[in-house]
Amino acid sequence: MQLYNRTLGQWLEHWAETTPDKEYIVYSDRNLRFTWKQFNHRVDDMAKGLIAIGVERGTHVGIWAANVPDWLTLLYACAKIGAVYVTVNTNYKQAELEYLCQNSDMHTLCIVNGEKDSDFVQMTYTMLPELKTCERGHLKSERFPYMKNVIYVGQEKYRGMYNTAEILLLGNNVEDKELTQLKNQVDCHDVVNMQYTSGTTGFPKGVMLTHYNISNNGFLTGEHMKFTADDKLCCCVPLFHCFGVVLATMNCLTHGCTQVMVERFDPLVVLASIHKERCTALYGVPTMFIAELHHPMFDMFDMSSLRTGIMAGSLCPVDIGVGGNDRYPGIHRSVDRLSDALGIDRADDDAVRPCGDSVINKFLLPFGILKFADGVGDFNIKADLIVYALLDTGLEERQCVNLDQYRFDAVLLALLLQYAAGRIRRVAHLIDDVLHLHSHFIAYTDPVMQDLIYRSSVNARTFCDFLDRYFHRAFTSS
C-alpha cells in the first residue's frame, strides 16, 4: 500500500482546491460550519498572524485547550509555517504545566479560560508573572527563556496576552509571499507535533511526530474502516490526545470527509450531533459509549446512520463490544464494525484491532524495522508510522546491528521503543510491562514468557524465541 508524502498543509490545500464547498469542520451544537475552502483561508490568516509575533520554522507553539474551534486552526497554521504544535493535557496542574513548557522550549502558549476546577489564565500568570509588566510579544522570563508569547484563544483580553482577533489582525501586515516561502520549506518528514507521554515510568517525554508519521497513521486507520469522502466522523475525544488529533483528525484530513466536533464530552450533545448531521462514525472511550447508551433521552435520537467507530483507552465491555447491545444498530449490524484500539500512548497513536482481524498486520507493521544487538539486546527502532524521536533520549546514538525488517505487534513495538530509549532497563521489565498493559492478549502459561519475566537479563536468541512464540513468526538474531 502506498503512503503519502504530503505535509498537513498540502493535504488541507488539496481538499480546499478539490472540494472547496464541502463541509470539513462542523460544531453542530452552535451551527458553526467551515467548508474546506473557508477553513483553509482562516488557517492562512492565522499562520500570518503567528508569523507576525515571531513564530517561524521550528518554533514550538503550545495549545492548552479543549476541542475549541481554533484548536485545529492553530494546528494547521503551525504546520504550514513549519512550526511544531505541542499539545498540553487540559488536566495538567501547575507543576505539570511548568515542566512541559520548560522541557519543550515553548515559544508561544495558546490557552483558554480553563477546565473543571482549573483556571488556565491564573495558572499562566503564576507561571509567568512577567506577563503583567512586559509588553506583549516581548516577554522575558528567567525560568522560561524561550517563552515570548501567550495567546488567549477567544475574544477576551488579558494583560500581556494576545487574543485571537488581534492575532488575525496582525496577520494583515504579513505578505502572502512570506507565508508561501515558509510553506515551500516544509518537508513531510519535518516534526509537526509533540505529544507528551503520561509519565507513569518517570518524567513525561516529548514524542516528536512528523507530517508523514501522523498523516499516514490517520490514512491507514481510515482505510481499514473503509472511510470515504462521504463519511462524517463525530469526534468527542480530546484533540490533545493521539485519539483525537491522529485517529480522528488525520483520518478526516486524508480522506476529505467531514469532522463533526464536540468541544467537551456531553452524551446529549454527542447524540444530538449524530442525529442532526447523520454521522457515519463515532469515536470514544468505553465510558463515553456507556454514557450515551444509557442516557435517558437516547431513544429520541436516530442512530441508524452510524456504520463504524473506534473504542479505545481501556478494555471494551463485553455487552458493548461483542454485539450484546443493539442500540447502535449501524455499528452492531456486524460485530467487527466497532474497533477496539490498543493504545500506544507512549508513541503517537493507537493501532486499531477490530474483532477477528488486525489492522496492525495489514497496514502498520510493514513499515516498521527492528534492529538489535547480539548479546543483551539493545534496541533501535525505525518505525515511520510509530514515532520520529523521543526528546532528549539520545535514541539515535545507540549502537545497533542489522536484523532485517520484521513485522510485529504495535503495542510491543511501542514498549520496545521505550526499552531502546533506556526507559525500561531490563528485558524482563519490558515483558512485564507487556503483561501488565495487555494481559488479555498474552497467555501466562507460555514457558518462554515465564522465563523472561523472572530472569534479570536475557540474550538476543532467547528474546527471539519469545517473539517467535508470541507472534508465530520466525525470527533470527543474525
Short mmCIF file of C-alpha atoms in Angstrom, two decimals:
data_model
loop_
_atom_site.label_atom_id
_atom_site.label_comp_id
_atom_site.label_asym_id
_atom_site.label_seq_id
_atom_site.Cartn_x
_atom_site.Cartn_y
_atom_site.Cartn_z
CA MET A 1 0.00 0.00 0.00
CA GLN A 2 1.27 3.44 -0.94
CA LEU A 3 1.97 6.05 1.73
CA TYR A 4 1.70 9.76 1.01
CA ASN A 5 4.50 12.32 1.18
CA ARG A 6 2.21 15.32 1.68
CA THR A 7 2.51 17.74 4.55
CA LEU A 8 -0.59 18.60 6.58
CA GLY A 9 -0.76 21.95 4.82
CA GLN A 10 -0.63 20.26 1.42
CA TRP A 11 -3.43 17.89 2.41
CA LEU A 12 -5.58 20.83 3.51
CA GLU A 13 -4.91 22.78 0.33
CA HIS A 14 -5.60 19.67 -1.76
CA TRP A 15 -9.15 19.39 -0.45
CA ALA A 16 -9.67 23.19 -0.50
CA GLU A 17 -9.00 23.03 -4.22
CA THR A 18 -10.68 19.69 -4.98
CA THR A 19 -13.86 20.03 -2.88
CA PRO A 20 -13.90 23.71 -1.82
CA ASP A 21 -17.58 23.87 -0.85
CA LYS A 22 -17.76 20.59 1.03
CA GLU A 23 -18.13 20.88 4.80
CA TYR A 24 -14.99 19.99 6.72
CA ILE A 25 -15.35 21.19 10.34
CA VAL A 26 -18.80 21.25 11.96
CA TYR A 27 -19.82 22.20 15.51
CA SER A 28 -23.42 21.08 15.36
CA ASP A 29 -24.44 22.40 18.79
CA ARG A 30 -23.71 26.02 17.74
CA ASN A 31 -24.25 25.51 13.98
CA LEU A 32 -20.67 26.57 13.25
CA ARG A 33 -19.56 25.25 9.88
CA PHE A 34 -16.42 25.57 7.78
CA THR A 35 -16.03 24.31 4.24
CA TRP A 36 -12.58 23.19 3.17
CA LYS A 37 -12.04 26.48 1.36
CA GLN A 38 -13.24 28.61 4.27
CA PHE A 39 -11.17 26.71 6.79
CA ASN A 40 -8.04 26.84 4.63
CA HIS A 41 -8.46 30.62 4.31
CA ARG A 42 -8.76 31.01 8.09
CA VAL A 43 -5.68 28.83 8.59
CA ASP A 44 -3.65 31.06 6.26
CA ASP A 45 -4.81 34.16 8.13
CA MET A 46 -3.87 32.56 11.45
CA ALA A 47 -0.49 31.46 10.07
CA LYS A 48 0.33 35.02 9.03
CA GLY A 49 -0.71 36.24 12.48
CA LEU A 50 1.67 33.77 14.10
CA ILE A 51 4.46 34.88 11.78
CA ALA A 52 3.80 38.47 12.88
CA ILE A 53 4.57 37.59 16.53
CA GLY A 54 7.78 35.74 15.73
CA VAL A 55 6.68 32.16 15.08
CA GLU A 56 8.84 30.61 12.38
CA ARG A 57 10.12 27.29 11.13
CA GLY A 58 10.99 25.05 14.11
CA THR A 59 9.26 27.26 16.71
CA HIS A 60 7.38 25.35 19.42
CA VAL A 61 3.78 26.50 19.89
CA GLY A 62 1.72 25.01 22.73
CA ILE A 63 -2.06 24.55 22.84
CA TRP A 64 -3.74 24.20 26.23
CA ALA A 65 -7.44 23.91 25.45
CA ALA A 66 -10.36 21.57 24.95
CA ASN A 67 -11.73 21.00 21.42
CA VAL A 68 -12.39 24.68 20.73
CA PRO A 69 -12.89 25.61 17.05
CA ASP A 70 -9.49 27.28 16.66
CA TRP A 71 -7.61 24.29 18.11
CA LEU A 72 -7.41 22.82 14.62
CA THR A 73 -6.89 26.23 13.01
CA LEU A 74 -3.74 26.71 15.07
CA LEU A 75 -2.56 23.16 14.34
CA TYR A 76 -2.68 23.67 10.58
CA ALA A 77 -1.30 27.21 10.83
CA CYS A 78 1.77 25.85 12.61
CA ALA A 79 2.02 23.02 10.08
CA LYS A 80 2.10 25.46 7.16
CA ILE A 81 4.79 27.61 8.78
CA GLY A 82 6.91 24.63 9.75
CA ALA A 83 6.40 25.22 13.48
CA VAL A 84 5.87 22.40 15.98
CA TYR A 85 2.49 22.13 17.71
CA VAL A 86 2.85 20.99 21.33
CA THR A 87 -0.30 19.52 22.86
CA VAL A 88 -0.93 20.18 26.56
CA ASN A 89 -3.28 17.98 28.57
CA THR A 90 -6.18 20.03 29.96
CA ASN A 91 -5.97 18.04 33.21
CA TYR A 92 -2.49 19.34 33.96
CA LYS A 93 -1.89 21.10 37.25
CA GLN A 94 0.61 23.88 37.89
CA ALA A 95 3.76 21.78 38.25
CA GLU A 96 2.95 19.65 35.18
CA LEU A 97 2.27 22.72 33.05
CA GLU A 98 5.55 24.34 34.06
CA TYR A 99 7.53 21.14 33.46
CA LEU A 100 6.13 20.76 29.94
CA CYS A 101 6.65 24.41 28.97
CA GLN A 102 10.23 24.30 30.19
CA ASN A 103 11.07 20.89 28.75
CA SER A 104 9.60 21.64 25.32
CA ASP A 105 11.35 25.01 24.89
CA MET A 106 7.95 26.51 24.22
CA HIS A 107 7.94 29.86 22.43
CA THR A 108 4.20 30.60 22.31
CA LEU A 109 1.46 29.20 24.55
CA CYS A 110 -2.20 29.29 23.45
CA ILE A 111 -4.75 28.98 26.25
CA VAL A 112 -8.47 29.20 27.06
CA ASN A 113 -10.26 30.08 30.33
CA GLY A 114 -9.83 26.67 31.88
CA GLU A 115 -11.42 23.30 32.51
CA LYS A 116 -13.28 21.99 35.54
CA ASP A 117 -11.62 23.49 38.63
CA SER A 118 -8.52 24.77 36.80
CA ASP A 119 -8.17 28.46 35.87
CA PHE A 120 -5.74 28.42 32.96
CA VAL A 121 -5.36 32.19 32.87
CA GLN A 122 -4.41 32.44 36.54
CA MET A 123 -2.13 29.40 36.29
CA THR A 124 -0.36 31.04 33.35
CA TYR A 125 0.12 34.25 35.35
CA THR A 126 1.52 32.17 38.21
CA MET A 127 4.00 30.56 35.82
CA LEU A 128 4.80 33.81 34.01
CA PRO A 129 4.28 36.74 36.40
CA GLU A 130 6.27 38.92 33.97
CA LEU A 131 3.24 38.93 31.66
CA LYS A 132 1.66 41.66 33.77
CA THR A 133 4.58 44.03 33.26
CA CYS A 134 6.10 43.08 29.87
CA GLU A 135 4.93 44.38 26.53
CA ARG A 136 3.10 41.75 24.51
CA GLY A 137 5.45 39.77 22.31
CA HIS A 138 8.47 40.82 24.37
CA LEU A 139 8.15 38.52 27.34
CA LYS A 140 11.39 37.97 29.26
CA SER A 141 11.23 35.17 31.79
CA GLU A 142 14.24 33.81 33.67
CA ARG A 143 12.59 30.43 34.24
CA PHE A 144 11.24 30.13 30.70
CA PRO A 145 13.80 31.84 28.45
CA TYR A 146 12.25 30.55 25.22
CA MET A 147 8.72 31.78 26.02
CA LYS A 148 7.85 35.00 24.21
CA ASN A 149 4.07 34.99 23.68
CA VAL A 150 0.81 33.89 25.26
CA ILE A 151 -2.34 33.83 23.13
CA TYR A 152 -5.81 33.69 24.60
CA VAL A 153 -7.96 31.67 22.20
CA GLY A 154 -11.12 33.76 22.29
CA GLN A 155 -12.27 37.36 22.36
CA GLU A 156 -11.48 38.24 25.98
CA LYS A 157 -8.48 40.43 26.70
CA TYR A 158 -5.90 39.72 29.39
CA ARG A 159 -2.87 41.78 30.28
CA GLY A 160 0.26 40.68 28.46
CA MET A 161 -1.62 38.27 26.18
CA TYR A 162 -2.82 38.49 22.60
CA ASN A 163 -6.32 37.28 21.78
CA THR A 164 -7.42 35.50 18.60
CA ALA A 165 -8.83 38.63 16.93
CA GLU A 166 -5.56 40.50 17.49
CA ILE A 167 -3.50 37.68 16.01
CA LEU A 168 -5.68 37.65 12.88
CA LEU A 169 -5.43 41.44 12.65
CA LEU A 170 -1.63 41.37 12.95
CA GLY A 171 -1.57 38.87 10.10
CA ASN A 172 -2.81 41.58 7.74
CA ASN A 173 0.67 43.11 7.98
CA VAL A 174 2.34 39.95 6.66
CA GLU A 175 2.63 39.48 2.90
CA ASP A 176 1.24 36.29 1.34
CA LYS A 177 4.63 35.64 -0.28
CA GLU A 178 6.27 35.39 3.16
CA LEU A 179 3.87 32.63 4.14
CA THR A 180 4.38 30.96 0.77
CA GLN A 181 8.15 30.95 1.26
CA LEU A 182 7.78 29.24 4.63
CA LYS A 183 5.29 26.71 3.25
CA ASN A 184 7.72 25.80 0.48
CA GLN A 185 10.39 24.95 3.05
CA VAL A 186 8.24 22.44 4.92
CA ASP A 187 9.04 18.78 4.26
CA CYS A 188 6.78 15.85 5.09
CA HIS A 189 9.50 14.42 7.35
CA ASP A 190 9.69 17.59 9.46
CA VAL A 191 8.40 17.40 13.02
CA VAL A 192 4.92 18.92 13.23
CA ASN A 193 3.57 17.73 16.57
CA MET A 194 4.91 16.99 20.05
CA GLN A 195 2.85 14.90 22.43
CA TYR A 196 3.96 14.10 25.94
CA THR A 197 3.87 10.64 27.48
CA SER A 198 1.83 10.02 30.60
CA GLY A 199 4.89 9.95 32.84
CA THR A 200 3.97 6.65 34.51
CA THR A 201 7.56 5.36 34.16
CA GLY A 202 9.29 8.64 35.02
CA PHE A 203 9.09 12.21 33.83
CA PRO A 204 6.92 12.70 30.73
CA LYS A 205 8.88 12.59 27.47
CA GLY A 206 8.13 14.73 24.45
CA VAL A 207 7.34 12.50 21.48
CA MET A 208 8.26 14.20 18.21
CA LEU A 209 5.95 13.34 15.31
CA THR A 210 6.29 14.21 11.64
CA HIS A 211 3.74 15.19 8.98
CA TYR A 212 4.42 11.86 7.26
CA ASN A 213 4.06 9.98 10.51
CA ILE A 214 0.69 11.19 11.75
CA SER A 215 -0.99 11.76 8.37
CA ASN A 216 -0.26 8.23 7.19
CA ASN A 217 -1.32 6.76 10.51
CA GLY A 218 -4.65 8.52 10.11
CA PHE A 219 -4.88 7.45 6.48
CA LEU A 220 -4.28 3.77 7.22
CA THR A 221 -6.75 3.85 10.10
CA GLY A 222 -9.40 5.25 7.77
CA GLU A 223 -8.57 2.77 5.02
CA HIS A 224 -9.14 -0.11 7.41
CA MET A 225 -12.50 1.40 8.40
CA LYS A 226 -13.37 1.92 4.71
CA PHE A 227 -13.61 5.69 5.08
CA THR A 228 -14.51 7.81 2.05
CA ALA A 229 -15.16 11.50 1.48
CA ASP A 230 -18.85 10.79 2.16
CA ASP A 231 -18.25 9.85 5.80
CA LYS A 232 -18.94 12.10 8.76
CA LEU A 233 -16.98 11.39 11.93
CA CYS A 234 -18.29 12.52 15.31
CA CYS A 235 -15.22 13.36 17.39
CA CYS A 236 -15.91 13.82 21.10
CA VAL A 237 -12.49 12.65 22.32
CA PRO A 238 -9.90 15.30 23.26
CA LEU A 239 -7.73 16.64 20.46
CA PHE A 240 -4.73 16.96 22.79
CA HIS A 241 -4.60 13.15 22.83
CA CYS A 242 -3.47 10.95 19.95
CA PHE A 243 -7.02 9.57 19.69
CA GLY A 244 -8.35 12.97 18.65
CA VAL A 245 -5.51 14.50 16.69
CA VAL A 246 -4.30 11.39 14.83
CA LEU A 247 -7.03 8.75 14.60
CA ALA A 248 -9.80 11.33 14.13
CA THR A 249 -8.33 14.49 12.62
CA MET A 250 -5.73 12.87 10.37
CA ASN A 251 -8.26 10.29 9.23
CA CYS A 252 -10.66 13.03 8.10
CA LEU A 253 -7.85 15.12 6.62
CA THR A 254 -6.53 12.31 4.42
CA HIS A 255 -9.97 11.13 3.29
CA GLY A 256 -11.59 14.51 2.69
CA CYS A 257 -14.54 13.76 4.95
CA THR A 258 -16.43 15.84 7.50
CA GLN A 259 -15.28 16.11 11.12
CA VAL A 260 -18.19 16.81 13.48
CA MET A 261 -16.64 18.21 16.64
CA VAL A 262 -17.80 18.20 20.26
CA GLU A 263 -15.93 20.78 22.37
CA ARG A 264 -16.06 18.74 25.57
CA PHE A 265 -17.79 15.45 26.10
CA ASP A 266 -21.51 15.60 26.81
CA PRO A 267 -23.51 12.50 25.87
CA LEU A 268 -26.56 14.58 24.93
CA VAL A 269 -24.52 16.80 22.58
CA VAL A 270 -22.96 13.69 21.01
CA LEU A 271 -26.33 12.05 20.41
CA ALA A 272 -27.83 15.25 19.02
CA SER A 273 -24.84 15.79 16.73
CA ILE A 274 -25.05 12.26 15.30
CA HIS A 275 -28.79 12.67 14.77
CA LYS A 276 -28.60 16.11 13.18
CA GLU A 277 -25.52 15.61 10.99
CA ARG A 278 -26.20 11.95 10.13
CA CYS A 279 -22.75 10.90 11.30
CA THR A 280 -21.44 7.60 9.97
CA ALA A 281 -18.66 7.05 12.53
CA LEU A 282 -18.25 7.61 16.26
CA TYR A 283 -15.13 7.57 18.42
CA GLY A 284 -14.92 7.31 22.17
CA VAL A 285 -13.63 5.55 25.24
CA PRO A 286 -15.86 2.87 26.82
CA THR A 287 -17.26 5.23 29.46
CA MET A 288 -18.39 7.61 26.70
CA PHE A 289 -20.25 4.85 24.87
CA ILE A 290 -21.84 3.73 28.14
CA ALA A 291 -22.94 7.29 28.96
CA GLU A 292 -24.51 7.67 25.52
CA LEU A 293 -26.22 4.27 25.54
CA HIS A 294 -27.70 4.80 29.00
CA HIS A 295 -28.76 8.39 28.54
CA PRO A 296 -32.49 8.77 29.38
CA MET A 297 -33.08 10.62 26.08
CA PHE A 298 -31.27 8.08 23.90
CA ASP A 299 -34.44 6.80 22.21
CA MET A 300 -35.29 10.29 20.96
CA PHE A 301 -32.37 10.20 18.51
CA ASP A 302 -31.83 8.30 15.29
CA MET A 303 -28.51 6.43 15.34
CA SER A 304 -29.09 4.41 12.19
CA SER A 305 -26.61 6.44 10.14
CA LEU A 306 -23.66 5.06 12.15
CA ARG A 307 -21.72 2.31 10.42
CA THR A 308 -18.35 2.19 12.19
CA GLY A 309 -16.28 3.64 15.01
CA ILE A 310 -13.39 3.15 17.40
CA MET A 311 -13.49 2.40 21.11
CA ALA A 312 -10.14 2.85 22.85
CA GLY A 313 -8.45 3.86 26.08
CA SER A 314 -9.42 0.81 28.13
CA LEU A 315 -10.92 -2.64 27.66
CA CYS A 316 -14.14 -2.81 25.70
CA PRO A 317 -17.06 -4.06 27.85
CA VAL A 318 -18.49 -7.32 26.54
CA ASP A 319 -22.07 -6.06 26.30
CA ILE A 320 -20.95 -3.18 24.04
CA GLY A 321 -18.03 -4.63 22.09
CA VAL A 322 -19.37 -8.08 21.27
CA GLY A 323 -22.74 -7.02 19.96
CA GLY A 324 -24.77 -7.61 23.11
CA ASN A 325 -26.33 -4.17 22.78
CA ASP A 326 -28.23 -3.23 19.63
CA ARG A 327 -28.80 0.43 20.43
CA TYR A 328 -26.19 1.42 17.84
CA PRO A 329 -27.71 -0.68 15.03
CA GLY A 330 -25.44 0.78 12.36
CA ILE A 331 -22.33 -0.28 14.25
CA HIS A 332 -23.62 -3.54 15.71
CA ARG A 333 -25.05 -4.84 12.46
CA SER A 334 -21.89 -6.91 12.43
CA VAL A 335 -19.56 -7.50 15.33
CA ASP A 336 -16.39 -6.20 13.67
CA ARG A 337 -17.81 -2.77 12.80
CA LEU A 338 -16.73 -1.37 16.15
CA SER A 339 -12.96 -1.46 16.54
CA ASP A 340 -11.22 -1.94 19.86
CA ALA A 341 -7.99 0.06 19.75
CA LEU A 342 -4.84 -0.98 21.52
CA GLY A 343 -3.25 2.16 22.91
CA ILE A 344 0.28 3.21 22.07
CA ASP A 345 0.12 6.19 24.39
CA ARG A 346 3.91 6.29 24.70
CA ALA A 347 4.36 6.54 20.95
CA ASP A 348 1.98 8.57 18.87
CA ASP A 349 -1.34 6.87 18.36
CA ASP A 350 -3.47 3.77 18.67
CA ALA A 351 -3.36 0.71 16.48
CA VAL A 352 -6.83 -0.43 15.55
CA ARG A 353 -7.62 -4.08 16.25
CA PRO A 354 -11.24 -4.95 15.47
CA CYS A 355 -12.77 -8.26 16.46
CA GLY A 356 -11.32 -11.13 14.47
CA ASP A 357 -8.94 -9.03 12.40
CA SER A 358 -5.82 -6.93 12.77
CA VAL A 359 -5.04 -3.66 11.04
CA ILE A 360 -1.61 -3.97 12.66
CA ASN A 361 -0.69 -6.85 10.37
CA LYS A 362 -2.43 -5.37 7.34
CA PHE A 363 -1.25 -1.78 7.41
CA LEU A 364 1.02 -0.61 10.20
CA LEU A 365 3.64 -3.30 10.57
CA PRO A 366 5.10 -3.43 7.06
CA PHE A 367 6.63 -0.02 7.72
CA GLY A 368 8.39 -0.90 11.00
CA ILE A 369 12.00 -2.05 11.25
CA LEU A 370 13.50 -3.63 14.36
CA LYS A 371 17.25 -3.75 14.86
CA PHE A 372 19.01 -5.10 17.94
CA ALA A 373 22.48 -6.05 19.03
CA ASP A 374 23.57 -9.58 19.82
CA GLY A 375 24.11 -10.30 23.48
CA VAL A 376 21.87 -8.45 25.92
CA GLY A 377 19.82 -6.92 23.11
CA ASP A 378 19.93 -3.12 22.84
CA PHE A 379 17.20 -1.96 20.52
CA ASN A 380 16.92 0.77 17.92
CA ILE A 381 13.70 1.16 16.00
CA LYS A 382 12.84 2.73 12.67
CA ALA A 383 9.08 2.94 12.52
CA ASP A 384 7.92 5.91 10.47
CA LEU A 385 4.32 5.33 11.46
CA ILE A 386 5.03 4.99 15.15
CA VAL A 387 7.33 7.80 16.21
CA TYR A 388 10.04 10.15 14.96
CA ALA A 389 12.09 10.56 18.13
CA LEU A 390 11.85 10.91 21.86
CA LEU A 391 13.06 14.30 23.02
CA ASP A 392 16.34 14.19 24.96
CA THR A 393 16.64 10.39 25.00
CA GLY A 394 19.66 10.00 22.72
CA LEU A 395 17.90 7.17 20.90
CA GLU A 396 19.70 7.87 17.64
CA GLU A 397 23.10 7.47 19.33
CA ARG A 398 22.57 3.86 20.37
CA GLN A 399 24.72 1.23 18.70
CA CYS A 400 22.80 -1.38 16.76
CA VAL A 401 23.41 -4.14 14.26
CA ASN A 402 21.33 -5.29 11.35
CA LEU A 403 18.31 -7.54 11.82
CA ASP A 404 16.25 -7.33 8.60
CA GLN A 405 12.74 -6.00 8.53
CA TYR A 406 10.18 -7.72 10.69
CA ARG A 407 6.56 -7.09 11.34
CA PHE A 408 5.27 -7.33 14.83
CA ASP A 409 2.59 -6.14 17.16
CA ALA A 410 2.47 -2.34 17.51
CA VAL A 411 1.87 -2.49 21.23
CA LEU A 412 5.09 -4.38 21.82
CA LEU A 413 6.80 -2.09 19.32
CA ALA A 414 5.92 0.90 21.46
CA LEU A 415 7.36 -0.82 24.53
CA LEU A 416 10.47 -1.82 22.62
CA LEU A 417 10.91 1.83 21.75
CA GLN A 418 10.89 2.69 25.44
CA TYR A 419 13.46 -0.02 26.04
CA ALA A 420 15.66 1.40 23.29
CA ALA A 421 15.44 4.83 24.86
CA GLY A 422 16.58 3.46 28.20
CA ARG A 423 13.25 4.00 29.92
CA ILE A 424 12.88 0.26 30.54
CA ARG A 425 16.18 -1.06 31.89
CA ARG A 426 15.76 -4.81 31.51
CA VAL A 427 14.08 -7.07 29.01
CA ALA A 428 12.33 -8.72 31.96
CA HIS A 429 10.76 -5.38 32.85
CA LEU A 430 9.82 -4.89 29.21
CA ILE A 431 7.91 -8.15 29.10
CA ASP A 432 6.37 -7.41 32.48
CA ASP A 433 5.03 -4.13 31.06
CA VAL A 434 3.52 -6.01 28.12
CA LEU A 435 1.81 -8.37 30.54
CA HIS A 436 0.59 -5.52 32.71
CA LEU A 437 -0.81 -3.44 29.85
CA HIS A 438 -2.31 -6.11 27.66
CA SER A 439 -2.55 -9.30 29.71
CA HIS A 440 -5.76 -10.30 27.94
CA PHE A 441 -3.77 -10.87 24.72
CA ILE A 442 -0.98 -12.94 26.24
CA ALA A 443 -1.01 -16.49 27.56
CA TYR A 444 0.58 -16.63 31.01
CA THR A 445 1.26 -20.34 30.55
CA ASP A 446 3.91 -19.73 27.89
CA PRO A 447 7.11 -21.14 29.46
CA VAL A 448 9.40 -18.81 27.49
CA MET A 449 7.45 -15.84 28.77
CA GLN A 450 7.57 -17.15 32.34
CA ASP A 451 11.31 -17.49 31.99
CA LEU A 452 11.67 -13.96 30.67
CA ILE A 453 9.59 -12.46 33.45
CA TYR A 454 11.77 -13.81 36.24
CA ARG A 455 15.20 -13.55 34.68
CA SER A 456 17.29 -10.45 35.33
CA SER A 457 18.67 -10.43 31.78
CA VAL A 458 18.18 -12.29 28.53
CA ASN A 459 20.27 -12.72 25.40
CA ALA A 460 19.10 -11.90 21.88
CA ARG A 461 18.49 -15.54 20.95
CA THR A 462 16.15 -16.10 23.90
CA PHE A 463 14.27 -12.95 23.15
CA CYS A 464 13.88 -14.05 19.52
CA ASP A 465 12.41 -17.30 20.80
CA PHE A 466 9.91 -15.29 22.76
CA LEU A 467 9.00 -13.16 19.73
CA ASP A 468 8.70 -16.27 17.61
CA ARG A 469 6.33 -17.88 20.08
CA TYR A 470 4.33 -14.72 20.71
CA PHE A 471 3.88 -13.70 17.09
CA HIS A 472 4.07 -17.14 15.48
CA ARG A 473 6.77 -15.92 13.12
CA ALA A 474 10.38 -16.94 12.60
CA PHE A 475 12.97 -14.50 13.93
CA THR A 476 16.73 -14.77 13.84
CA SER A 477 19.40 -12.91 15.73
CA SER A 478 21.91 -12.93 12.88
#
